[in-house]
Coordinates of C-alpha atoms in Angstrom, one line a residue:
M190 CA 376.2 180.5 368.3
K191 CA 373.0 179.4 366.5
V192 CA 372.6 175.8 365.3
F193 CA 372.9 176.9 361.6
D194 CA 376.2 178.8 362.3
R195 CA 377.6 175.9 364.3
I196 CA 376.9 173.3 361.6
A197 CA 378.4 175.6 359.0
A198 CA 381.5 176.1 361.1
I199 CA 381.9 172.3 361.5
A200 CA 381.4 171.8 357.8
C201 CA 384.1 174.3 357.0
C202 CA 386.5 172.5 359.3
L203 CA 385.7 169.2 357.7
I204 CA 386.6 170.6 354.2
A205 CA 389.6 172.5 355.3
F206 CA 391.3 170.1 357.7
M207 CA 390.1 166.5 357.1
P208 CA 392.7 164.8 354.8
A209 CA 391.2 162.6 352.1
A210 CA 393.3 159.7 353.2
H211 CA 391.7 159.7 356.7
A212 CA 388.1 160.4 355.6
K213 CA 387.1 156.7 355.7
D214 CA 388.1 156.5 359.3
S215 CA 386.3 159.7 360.4
S216 CA 383.1 159.6 362.3
F217 CA 382.4 162.9 360.6
A218 CA 382.1 161.3 357.2
P219 CA 379.0 162.3 355.3
D220 CA 375.9 160.1 355.4
L221 CA 375.1 160.8 351.8
I222 CA 377.0 162.3 348.8
I223 CA 375.8 162.9 345.3
V224 CA 378.5 163.1 342.7
N225 CA 378.8 163.7 339.0
A226 CA 375.9 166.1 339.2
S227 CA 374.8 169.4 337.8
V228 CA 374.0 171.1 341.1
H229 CA 372.1 174.4 340.8
T230 CA 372.2 175.7 344.4
M231 CA 370.1 178.9 344.0
D232 CA 372.7 180.4 346.3
S233 CA 374.3 183.5 344.7
N234 CA 377.5 182.9 346.6
R235 CA 378.0 179.6 344.8
P236 CA 375.5 179.1 342.0
T237 CA 376.7 175.7 340.8
A238 CA 378.7 172.6 341.9
G239 CA 379.5 169.1 340.8
A240 CA 378.7 167.3 344.0
V241 CA 377.0 167.7 347.4
A242 CA 377.6 166.1 350.8
V243 CA 375.0 165.6 353.6
L244 CA 375.7 164.8 357.2
G245 CA 372.7 164.4 359.5
N246 CA 370.1 166.7 358.3
R247 CA 372.4 169.4 356.9
I248 CA 374.4 170.2 353.8
V249 CA 378.1 170.0 354.8
A250 CA 379.9 170.4 351.5
L251 CA 379.6 171.5 347.9
G252 CA 382.3 171.1 345.4
S253 CA 383.7 169.1 342.6
T254 CA 383.2 165.3 342.4
P255 CA 386.8 164.4 343.4
E256 CA 386.6 166.8 346.4
I257 CA 383.3 165.4 347.7
R258 CA 384.0 161.8 346.8
A259 CA 387.2 162.0 348.9
M260 CA 385.0 162.7 352.0
A261 CA 383.1 159.4 351.8
G262 CA 383.4 157.0 354.7
E263 CA 382.7 153.3 354.9
K264 CA 379.0 154.0 355.7
T265 CA 378.5 156.9 353.3
R266 CA 376.0 156.2 350.6
V267 CA 377.3 157.5 347.2
I268 CA 374.9 158.3 344.4
D269 CA 376.2 159.0 340.9
A270 CA 373.8 161.5 339.3
G271 CA 375.1 160.8 335.8
E272 CA 375.4 164.6 335.1
K273 CA 371.7 165.1 335.9
V274 CA 370.4 168.1 337.7
V275 CA 370.2 168.5 341.5
L276 CA 368.1 171.3 342.9
P277 CA 366.9 172.4 346.3
G278 CA 363.7 170.7 347.3
F279 CA 360.7 172.5 345.9
N280 CA 358.9 174.7 348.4
D281 CA 355.2 175.1 347.3
A282 CA 354.0 178.4 348.7
H283 CA 350.3 177.7 348.3
V284 CA 348.5 174.3 348.7
H285 CA 345.4 172.8 350.3
F286 CA 347.2 169.8 351.6
L287 CA 344.4 167.7 353.1
S288 CA 342.1 168.4 350.2
G289 CA 344.9 167.3 347.9
G290 CA 345.2 164.0 349.8
F291 CA 341.5 163.4 349.6
S292 CA 341.5 164.3 345.9
L293 CA 343.8 161.3 345.2
A294 CA 340.9 159.0 346.1
N295 CA 337.9 161.2 345.0
V296 CA 336.1 161.1 341.7
D297 CA 338.2 162.8 339.1
L298 CA 336.3 165.2 336.8
R299 CA 339.2 167.5 335.9
D300 CA 339.5 166.5 332.3
A301 CA 335.9 165.6 331.7
K302 CA 335.2 166.9 328.2
S303 CA 331.4 167.4 328.5
P304 CA 328.5 167.3 331.0
E305 CA 327.7 163.8 329.8
N306 CA 331.2 162.7 330.4
M307 CA 331.0 164.2 333.9
A308 CA 327.7 162.4 334.6
R309 CA 329.1 159.1 333.4
R310 CA 332.2 159.4 335.7
L311 CA 330.0 160.2 338.7
A312 CA 327.8 157.2 337.9
E313 CA 330.8 154.9 337.8
Y314 CA 332.3 156.3 341.0
A315 CA 328.9 156.0 342.8
K316 CA 329.0 152.2 342.2
K317 CA 332.2 152.0 344.3
V318 CA 331.0 153.8 347.4
P319 CA 328.3 152.9 349.9
K320 CA 324.7 154.1 349.3
G321 CA 324.1 157.4 351.0
Q322 CA 327.8 158.4 351.1
W323 CA 328.6 162.0 350.0
I324 CA 330.5 162.3 346.7
L325 CA 332.8 165.3 346.9
G326 CA 335.8 166.8 345.2
G327 CA 335.8 166.4 341.5
E328 CA 337.5 169.6 340.3
W329 CA 335.4 169.9 337.1
D330 CA 336.1 172.6 334.5
H331 CA 333.2 173.7 332.3
E332 CA 335.6 175.8 330.2
K333 CA 336.6 172.5 328.6
W334 CA 333.1 171.7 327.4
P335 CA 331.6 172.8 324.1
G336 CA 330.1 176.2 324.6
A337 CA 331.2 176.2 328.3
P338 CA 327.8 175.9 329.9
L339 CA 327.5 175.8 333.6
P340 CA 326.4 172.3 334.8
T341 CA 323.1 171.7 336.5
R342 CA 321.7 169.3 339.0
Q343 CA 319.5 167.8 336.3
M344 CA 322.6 166.7 334.4
I345 CA 323.8 164.5 337.2
D346 CA 320.6 163.5 339.1
A347 CA 320.0 160.3 337.1
A348 CA 323.6 159.2 337.6
T349 CA 323.6 159.7 341.4
P350 CA 320.1 159.0 342.7
E351 CA 321.3 157.4 346.0
H352 CA 324.2 159.6 346.8
P353 CA 324.3 163.3 347.8
V354 CA 326.8 165.0 345.4
F355 CA 328.6 168.3 346.0
V356 CA 331.5 168.5 343.5
N357 CA 333.5 171.7 343.1
R358 CA 334.9 173.5 340.1
L359 CA 338.7 173.2 340.1
D360 CA 339.2 176.7 341.5
G361 CA 337.1 175.9 344.6
H362 CA 334.9 179.0 344.1
M363 CA 332.0 177.2 342.6
A364 CA 330.4 173.8 343.2
L365 CA 327.5 171.7 341.8
A366 CA 325.0 169.9 344.1
N367 CA 322.6 167.3 342.9
S368 CA 318.9 167.5 343.9
L369 CA 319.4 165.1 346.9
A370 CA 322.2 167.4 348.3
L371 CA 320.1 170.5 347.9
K372 CA 317.2 168.8 349.6
L373 CA 319.4 167.8 352.6
A374 CA 320.8 171.4 352.8
G375 CA 317.3 173.0 352.5
V376 CA 318.3 175.0 349.5
T377 CA 315.1 175.9 347.6
K378 CA 313.6 178.6 345.3
E379 CA 313.2 180.8 348.4
T380 CA 316.9 180.6 349.4
K381 CA 318.5 184.1 349.1
D382 CA 322.0 184.8 348.1
P383 CA 324.2 185.1 351.2
P384 CA 326.7 188.0 351.5
G385 CA 329.7 187.2 349.2
G386 CA 327.9 184.3 347.4
V387 CA 325.5 183.4 344.6
V388 CA 322.8 180.7 344.4
V389 CA 322.5 180.3 340.7
K390 CA 318.9 179.9 339.6
D391 CA 317.2 179.1 336.3
A392 CA 314.5 181.2 334.5
N393 CA 311.8 179.9 336.8
G394 CA 313.8 180.9 339.9
E395 CA 314.7 177.3 340.8
P396 CA 318.3 176.5 342.0
T397 CA 320.3 174.9 339.2
G398 CA 322.6 173.2 341.7
V399 CA 325.5 175.6 341.2
L400 CA 326.6 177.6 344.2
K401 CA 329.3 180.3 344.1
D402 CA 331.8 181.2 346.9
A403 CA 329.9 181.9 350.2
A404 CA 326.8 180.2 348.9
E405 CA 328.8 176.9 348.9
E406 CA 328.6 177.0 352.7
L407 CA 324.8 176.3 352.4
V408 CA 325.6 172.8 351.4
E409 CA 328.9 172.3 353.1
R410 CA 327.3 172.8 356.6
V411 CA 325.4 169.5 356.1
V412 CA 328.3 167.5 354.8
P413 CA 329.5 165.1 357.5
E414 CA 332.8 166.1 359.2
K415 CA 335.7 163.9 358.2
T416 CA 337.0 161.8 361.0
F417 CA 340.6 161.9 362.3
E418 CA 341.2 158.5 360.7
E419 CA 339.9 159.7 357.3
K420 CA 342.1 162.8 357.5
H421 CA 345.1 160.8 358.5
V422 CA 344.8 158.6 355.4
A423 CA 344.4 161.6 353.2
A424 CA 347.4 163.4 354.8
K425 CA 349.6 160.3 354.3
A426 CA 348.6 160.2 350.7
A427 CA 349.4 163.9 350.3
T428 CA 352.9 163.7 351.9
E429 CA 353.7 160.6 349.8
H430 CA 352.6 162.3 346.6
A431 CA 354.6 165.5 347.5
A432 CA 357.8 163.4 347.9
E433 CA 357.2 161.7 344.6
V434 CA 357.1 165.1 342.8
G435 CA 360.0 166.7 344.7
V436 CA 358.0 169.0 347.0
T437 CA 359.8 169.1 350.3
S438 CA 357.9 172.0 351.9
V439 CA 354.5 173.5 351.6
T440 CA 352.4 176.4 353.0
D441 CA 349.1 174.7 353.7
M442 CA 346.6 177.6 353.2
S443 CA 343.7 175.7 354.8
A444 CA 345.3 173.9 357.7
G445 CA 342.7 175.2 360.1
E446 CA 342.3 172.9 363.0
D447 CA 344.4 170.1 361.5
V448 CA 347.8 171.1 363.0
G449 CA 347.4 168.4 365.6
L450 CA 347.1 165.8 362.8
Y451 CA 350.4 166.9 361.3
Q452 CA 352.0 166.9 364.7
Y453 CA 350.8 163.3 365.2
M454 CA 352.3 162.3 361.9
L455 CA 355.6 164.0 362.8
E456 CA 355.7 162.2 366.1
H457 CA 355.2 158.8 364.3
G458 CA 357.7 159.5 361.6
E459 CA 355.1 159.7 358.8
L460 CA 355.6 163.2 357.7
K461 CA 357.8 163.7 354.6
T462 CA 356.9 167.3 354.0
R463 CA 357.7 170.4 356.0
I464 CA 354.5 172.3 356.7
Y465 CA 353.7 176.0 357.4
A466 CA 350.1 175.6 358.7
I467 CA 347.9 178.6 358.0
R468 CA 344.6 179.5 359.7
S469 CA 341.8 181.9 358.7
I470 CA 342.3 185.5 359.4
V471 CA 338.7 185.5 360.8
S472 CA 340.1 183.8 363.9
W473 CA 343.2 185.9 364.3
E474 CA 342.3 187.0 367.8
T475 CA 342.3 183.4 369.0
L476 CA 345.8 182.9 367.9
A477 CA 346.9 186.3 369.0
K478 CA 345.8 185.6 372.6
T479 CA 348.3 182.8 372.8
G480 CA 351.2 185.2 372.1
V481 CA 352.3 183.2 369.1
R482 CA 353.9 185.3 366.3
G483 CA 354.5 184.4 362.7
A484 CA 356.4 181.3 361.7
F485 CA 356.5 179.8 365.2
G486 CA 357.5 176.1 365.6
S487 CA 360.1 173.7 364.3
D488 CA 361.7 173.3 360.9
W489 CA 359.1 170.6 360.2
L490 CA 355.9 172.3 361.4
R491 CA 355.1 175.9 362.1
I492 CA 352.1 178.2 362.7
G493 CA 351.5 181.9 362.9
G494 CA 350.2 182.7 359.4
L495 CA 346.7 183.9 358.6
K496 CA 344.9 183.8 355.3
G497 CA 342.0 186.0 354.2
F498 CA 339.9 186.4 351.0
A499 CA 339.2 189.6 349.1
D500 CA 337.3 188.1 346.2
G501 CA 336.5 184.9 344.3
S502 CA 337.9 183.5 341.0
L503 CA 338.0 184.4 337.3
G504 CA 336.5 181.1 336.3
S505 CA 333.5 181.6 338.5
T506 CA 333.1 185.3 337.5
T507 CA 333.5 186.2 341.1
A508 CA 336.9 187.8 341.0
L509 CA 336.4 191.6 341.7
F510 CA 337.3 193.9 338.8
F511 CA 336.9 197.7 338.3
E512 CA 335.0 197.0 335.1
P513 CA 332.3 194.4 334.3
Y514 CA 333.1 191.1 332.7
N515 CA 333.0 191.0 329.0
D516 CA 331.0 187.8 328.9
A517 CA 328.9 188.7 332.0
P518 CA 328.3 192.4 331.8
K519 CA 325.9 192.5 334.7
T520 CA 328.7 191.7 337.2
R521 CA 332.1 193.0 338.2
G522 CA 332.6 190.0 340.6
L523 CA 332.1 189.7 344.3
L524 CA 333.6 191.4 347.3
F525 CA 334.2 188.3 349.5
E526 CA 332.2 187.9 352.7
Q527 CA 335.4 188.4 354.8
M528 CA 335.6 192.0 353.4
L529 CA 332.0 192.7 354.6
P530 CA 331.0 195.0 356.1
E531 CA 333.7 197.1 354.4
G532 CA 336.4 198.1 356.8
I533 CA 336.4 194.7 358.7
M534 CA 339.4 193.4 356.8
D535 CA 341.3 196.6 357.5
K536 CA 340.8 196.0 361.3
R537 CA 341.8 192.3 361.1
V538 CA 345.0 192.9 359.1
E539 CA 346.0 195.8 361.4
G540 CA 345.3 193.8 364.5
A541 CA 347.0 190.6 363.4
D542 CA 350.0 192.6 362.1
K543 CA 350.3 194.5 365.3
V544 CA 350.9 191.3 367.3
G545 CA 353.4 189.9 364.8
L546 CA 351.3 187.4 362.9
Q547 CA 351.9 187.0 359.1
V548 CA 349.0 188.0 356.8
M549 CA 348.4 186.6 353.4
I550 CA 345.2 187.6 351.4
H551 CA 343.7 186.0 348.3
A552 CA 343.2 188.6 345.6
I553 CA 342.4 187.8 341.9
G554 CA 340.7 190.7 340.3
D555 CA 342.4 194.1 339.7
E556 CA 340.2 195.9 342.2
A557 CA 340.7 193.2 344.8
N558 CA 344.5 193.5 344.5
M559 CA 344.3 197.3 344.8
R560 CA 342.1 197.1 347.9
I561 CA 344.5 194.7 349.6
L562 CA 347.6 196.7 348.7
N563 CA 345.8 199.7 350.3
I564 CA 345.0 197.8 353.4
Y565 CA 348.6 196.6 353.7
R566 CA 349.9 200.1 353.3
Q567 CA 347.6 201.4 356.0
A568 CA 348.5 198.7 358.5
A569 CA 352.2 199.2 357.9
E570 CA 351.9 202.9 358.4
K571 CA 349.9 202.5 361.7
N572 CA 352.1 199.7 363.1
G573 CA 355.5 201.0 362.1
P574 CA 358.4 199.4 360.2
R575 CA 359.3 195.7 360.8
D576 CA 360.0 192.6 358.7
R577 CA 356.3 191.6 358.2
R578 CA 356.4 189.9 354.8
F579 CA 352.8 190.6 353.8
R580 CA 351.7 188.4 350.9
I581 CA 349.0 188.6 348.2
E582 CA 347.9 185.1 347.2
H583 CA 347.5 184.8 343.4
A584 CA 348.1 188.5 342.5
Q585 CA 346.5 187.4 339.3
H586 CA 345.2 190.5 337.4
L587 CA 347.1 193.8 338.0
R588 CA 346.7 197.2 336.5
A589 CA 349.9 199.1 335.6
T590 CA 349.4 201.4 338.6
E591 CA 349.5 198.4 341.1
L592 CA 352.4 196.5 339.6
P593 CA 355.2 198.6 341.1
R594 CA 353.5 198.7 344.5
F595 CA 354.5 195.1 345.4
A596 CA 358.2 196.1 345.5
L597 CA 357.6 199.5 347.0
Q598 CA 355.5 198.1 349.8
S599 CA 357.6 194.9 350.2
V600 CA 354.6 192.8 349.5
I601 CA 355.3 189.2 348.3
A602 CA 353.5 188.1 345.1
S603 CA 352.5 184.5 345.9
M604 CA 351.6 183.1 342.5
Q605 CA 350.8 179.8 340.8
P606 CA 352.2 179.7 337.3
Y607 CA 350.2 176.7 336.1
H608 CA 347.0 178.9 336.3
C609 CA 348.5 180.9 333.5
A610 CA 348.6 177.9 331.2
D611 CA 345.1 176.9 332.2
D612 CA 343.2 180.2 332.5
G613 CA 345.0 181.6 329.4
R614 CA 342.7 179.4 327.2
W615 CA 339.7 181.5 328.0
C616 CA 340.8 184.5 330.1
E617 CA 340.4 187.1 327.3
K618 CA 336.8 185.9 326.8
R619 CA 336.2 187.1 330.4
I620 CA 338.1 190.4 330.5
G621 CA 339.4 191.2 327.0
H622 CA 342.9 191.6 325.6
E623 CA 343.8 194.9 327.2
R624 CA 343.0 193.9 330.8
A625 CA 344.7 190.5 330.2
K626 CA 348.0 192.2 329.7
G627 CA 348.4 192.5 333.5
T628 CA 347.6 188.8 334.0
Y629 CA 350.2 186.6 335.7
A630 CA 352.8 189.4 335.2
F631 CA 355.8 187.5 336.3
R632 CA 358.4 189.5 334.3
A633 CA 357.0 192.9 335.2
L634 CA 356.9 192.0 338.9
L635 CA 360.4 190.7 338.9
D636 CA 361.7 193.6 337.0
S637 CA 360.1 196.0 339.4
G638 CA 362.0 194.4 342.3
A639 CA 359.2 192.3 343.7
I640 CA 359.7 188.9 345.3
L641 CA 357.9 186.0 343.7
A642 CA 356.9 182.9 345.7
F643 CA 355.7 180.1 343.4
G644 CA 353.3 177.4 344.3
S645 CA 350.6 175.2 342.8
D646 CA 347.3 175.8 344.6
W647 CA 346.9 172.1 344.7
T648 CA 344.2 170.7 344.2
V649 CA 343.2 173.6 341.9
A650 CA 346.3 172.7 339.8
P651 CA 348.7 169.7 339.8
L652 CA 351.2 169.7 342.7
N653 CA 354.0 168.7 340.3
P654 CA 356.4 171.8 340.1
M655 CA 357.6 170.8 336.6
E656 CA 354.3 171.8 335.2
G657 CA 354.4 175.1 337.0
L658 CA 358.0 175.7 335.7
K659 CA 357.0 175.1 332.2
A660 CA 354.1 177.5 332.4
A661 CA 356.3 180.3 333.9
V662 CA 359.0 179.8 331.3
T663 CA 357.0 179.2 328.2
R664 CA 353.5 180.7 329.0
Q665 CA 352.1 178.1 326.6
T666 CA 348.4 177.5 327.2
L667 CA 346.9 174.0 327.6
D668 CA 345.0 174.3 324.4
G669 CA 348.2 174.6 322.3
K670 CA 347.0 177.9 320.8
H671 CA 350.0 180.0 322.1
P672 CA 353.1 178.0 321.2
N673 CA 355.3 181.1 321.6
G674 CA 353.6 182.1 324.8
W675 CA 350.5 183.9 325.9
F676 CA 351.7 187.5 326.4
P677 CA 355.2 186.3 325.9
E678 CA 356.7 189.5 327.3
Q679 CA 355.9 188.1 330.7
K680 CA 358.0 185.0 330.4
I681 CA 360.8 184.5 332.9
T682 CA 363.9 182.3 332.8
L683 CA 364.1 178.8 334.1
D684 CA 366.5 179.9 336.9
E685 CA 364.2 182.7 337.9
A686 CA 361.2 180.3 338.0
I687 CA 363.1 177.7 340.1
R688 CA 364.3 180.5 342.4
A689 CA 360.6 181.6 342.9
Y690 CA 359.8 177.9 343.7
T691 CA 362.6 177.6 346.3
V692 CA 364.3 180.8 347.6
G693 CA 361.3 183.0 347.1
S694 CA 358.8 180.6 348.7
A695 CA 361.2 180.0 351.6
Y696 CA 361.4 183.8 352.1
A697 CA 357.7 184.0 352.0
E698 CA 357.4 181.9 355.1
F699 CA 360.4 183.4 357.0
A700 CA 362.5 180.3 356.4
D701 CA 365.1 181.5 353.8
N702 CA 367.8 181.3 356.5
V703 CA 367.5 177.5 356.7
K704 CA 366.1 176.3 353.3
G705 CA 365.3 177.3 349.8
S706 CA 368.9 177.0 348.6
L707 CA 371.8 174.5 348.8
A708 CA 374.4 176.0 351.0
I709 CA 376.7 174.7 353.8
G710 CA 374.8 174.5 357.0
K711 CA 371.3 174.6 355.5
L712 CA 368.7 171.8 355.7
A713 CA 369.4 168.9 353.4
D714 CA 366.3 169.1 351.3
L715 CA 367.0 168.4 347.7
V716 CA 365.9 166.6 344.5
L717 CA 367.6 164.8 341.7
L718 CA 365.9 164.9 338.3
D719 CA 366.0 162.4 335.5
R720 CA 367.6 164.9 333.1
D721 CA 369.3 168.2 332.7
I722 CA 366.4 170.5 332.4
Y723 CA 368.7 173.5 331.7
A724 CA 369.7 171.8 328.5
S725 CA 366.2 170.7 327.6
D726 CA 363.6 172.2 325.4
P727 CA 361.5 174.4 327.8
S728 CA 358.3 173.0 326.2
E729 CA 359.5 169.6 327.5
L730 CA 359.9 170.7 331.1
D731 CA 356.7 169.0 332.3
K732 CA 358.2 165.6 331.1
A733 CA 361.0 165.8 333.6
K734 CA 360.6 163.5 336.6
V735 CA 362.1 163.4 340.1
I736 CA 364.1 160.3 340.7
L737 CA 365.3 161.1 344.2
T738 CA 363.9 163.3 347.0
V739 CA 365.8 164.0 350.2
V740 CA 364.2 165.7 353.1
D741 CA 366.0 166.4 356.4
G742 CA 369.0 164.4 355.1
K743 CA 366.9 161.2 354.5
I744 CA 365.8 159.7 351.2
V745 CA 362.0 159.9 351.2
F746 CA 361.4 158.9 347.6
E747 CA 363.5 157.0 345.1
R748 CA 362.2 156.1 341.7

């Protein structure tokens, strides 16, 4: 009998045969119970309950408050929820965990309202760090500036004369270097665009400091590697922040070689977040040679997933479309370097899938999505039927012809709803109204039978799931110009959005049998909110806060 089944059987015996009068004397009494709650389980067999009981690291009972309270023993901690909502812990299907941890200490340029404001913040930050130290991160967004001009090195050189600067746009597909950083990297007027990248130049052919996609590597290669100690500090900050916002599991899309760091933290009791650690599909053969298959490891830390890129981003005009950009008619975007030469991604996907590794590919533009769906279909036909759970990361812009293919091909749409609220401010400037109809098509994908797995793309967007839920349910944009929703026909219900953030994302990492919903025998990962979000105005969803986070049966955050 599997562990899950054995615990479920024990739990059923507890409920059926343990008299309430003897519960206090029983060594099987729960460690934690939450009563007077509005429990939304995301389990179709029992959608709601009034209370929940936890023993060890598992859910052992769901029921009414009197039923669950009667199970309490002398050492049971009883928490009265005051009729507030309890949900499964949020499972973020797409984060960059270490980058997120570093971002908590890096210069913050996300809400800078102008190039001048950005330069001023960089100058203030430079005063706090040693001379010569690289200034990284930033997450600037030029779409928030008057006229939306791309920044240039000249804008920030005077503010950072003694520090090399390489600060990225919030989507990670474009970054700005100051003159010192370009000098250290050897980027000059003669530097050519690398495959899958662009070195932006001015009218005189001089680099402006902006590098797109693969061109970012020209500077990144001279940035000093982070030490284990620096990464450790960042990872601890990341897991603490995740606990604070109720994220109990993540798929780290850029774990790379840092699995050992997470293992170290797990061994030392520092990890508060379950991690599915993803490597680059470029290195699939290295992992394949070990014999590892998808989702190998423990409930805390697993490997076996591979991420690739088809294109860039909408904000950087590097997402690949069939037709040119409205505001940049000389380009349709970029086919990412991992797709070049053409046919290489086909071979990587087919090879990785053949040995049982899970594949997930970033695709933003409509042509990029079509290409990846074609590659997935070809690999599935060659390798034969199995439960492979192919994923497309972002699935952002879809034509009507591609929408039904997700369900038909059993491809998971791994999407980040906050991007809808953010990009919706300026998306139509890029691709026009008609093409934008297939943007973040949550409703159409669900109605077609596709599985949605929600995440944040932290640090591109905030990790807080409440902001993502609001975006999916209201489709209101950050500029306040669409109070009834941007393409409101693509709204989904709150329950559907939460399900995508829990059950859907657990399914997307082969873990739906142990987490994603609150059911007897499943892992005790749950959150208690400060209000009943089902009874709240959807426009106020982002104001809800987590007041208790439980992971593996232990309280890891309490407000």
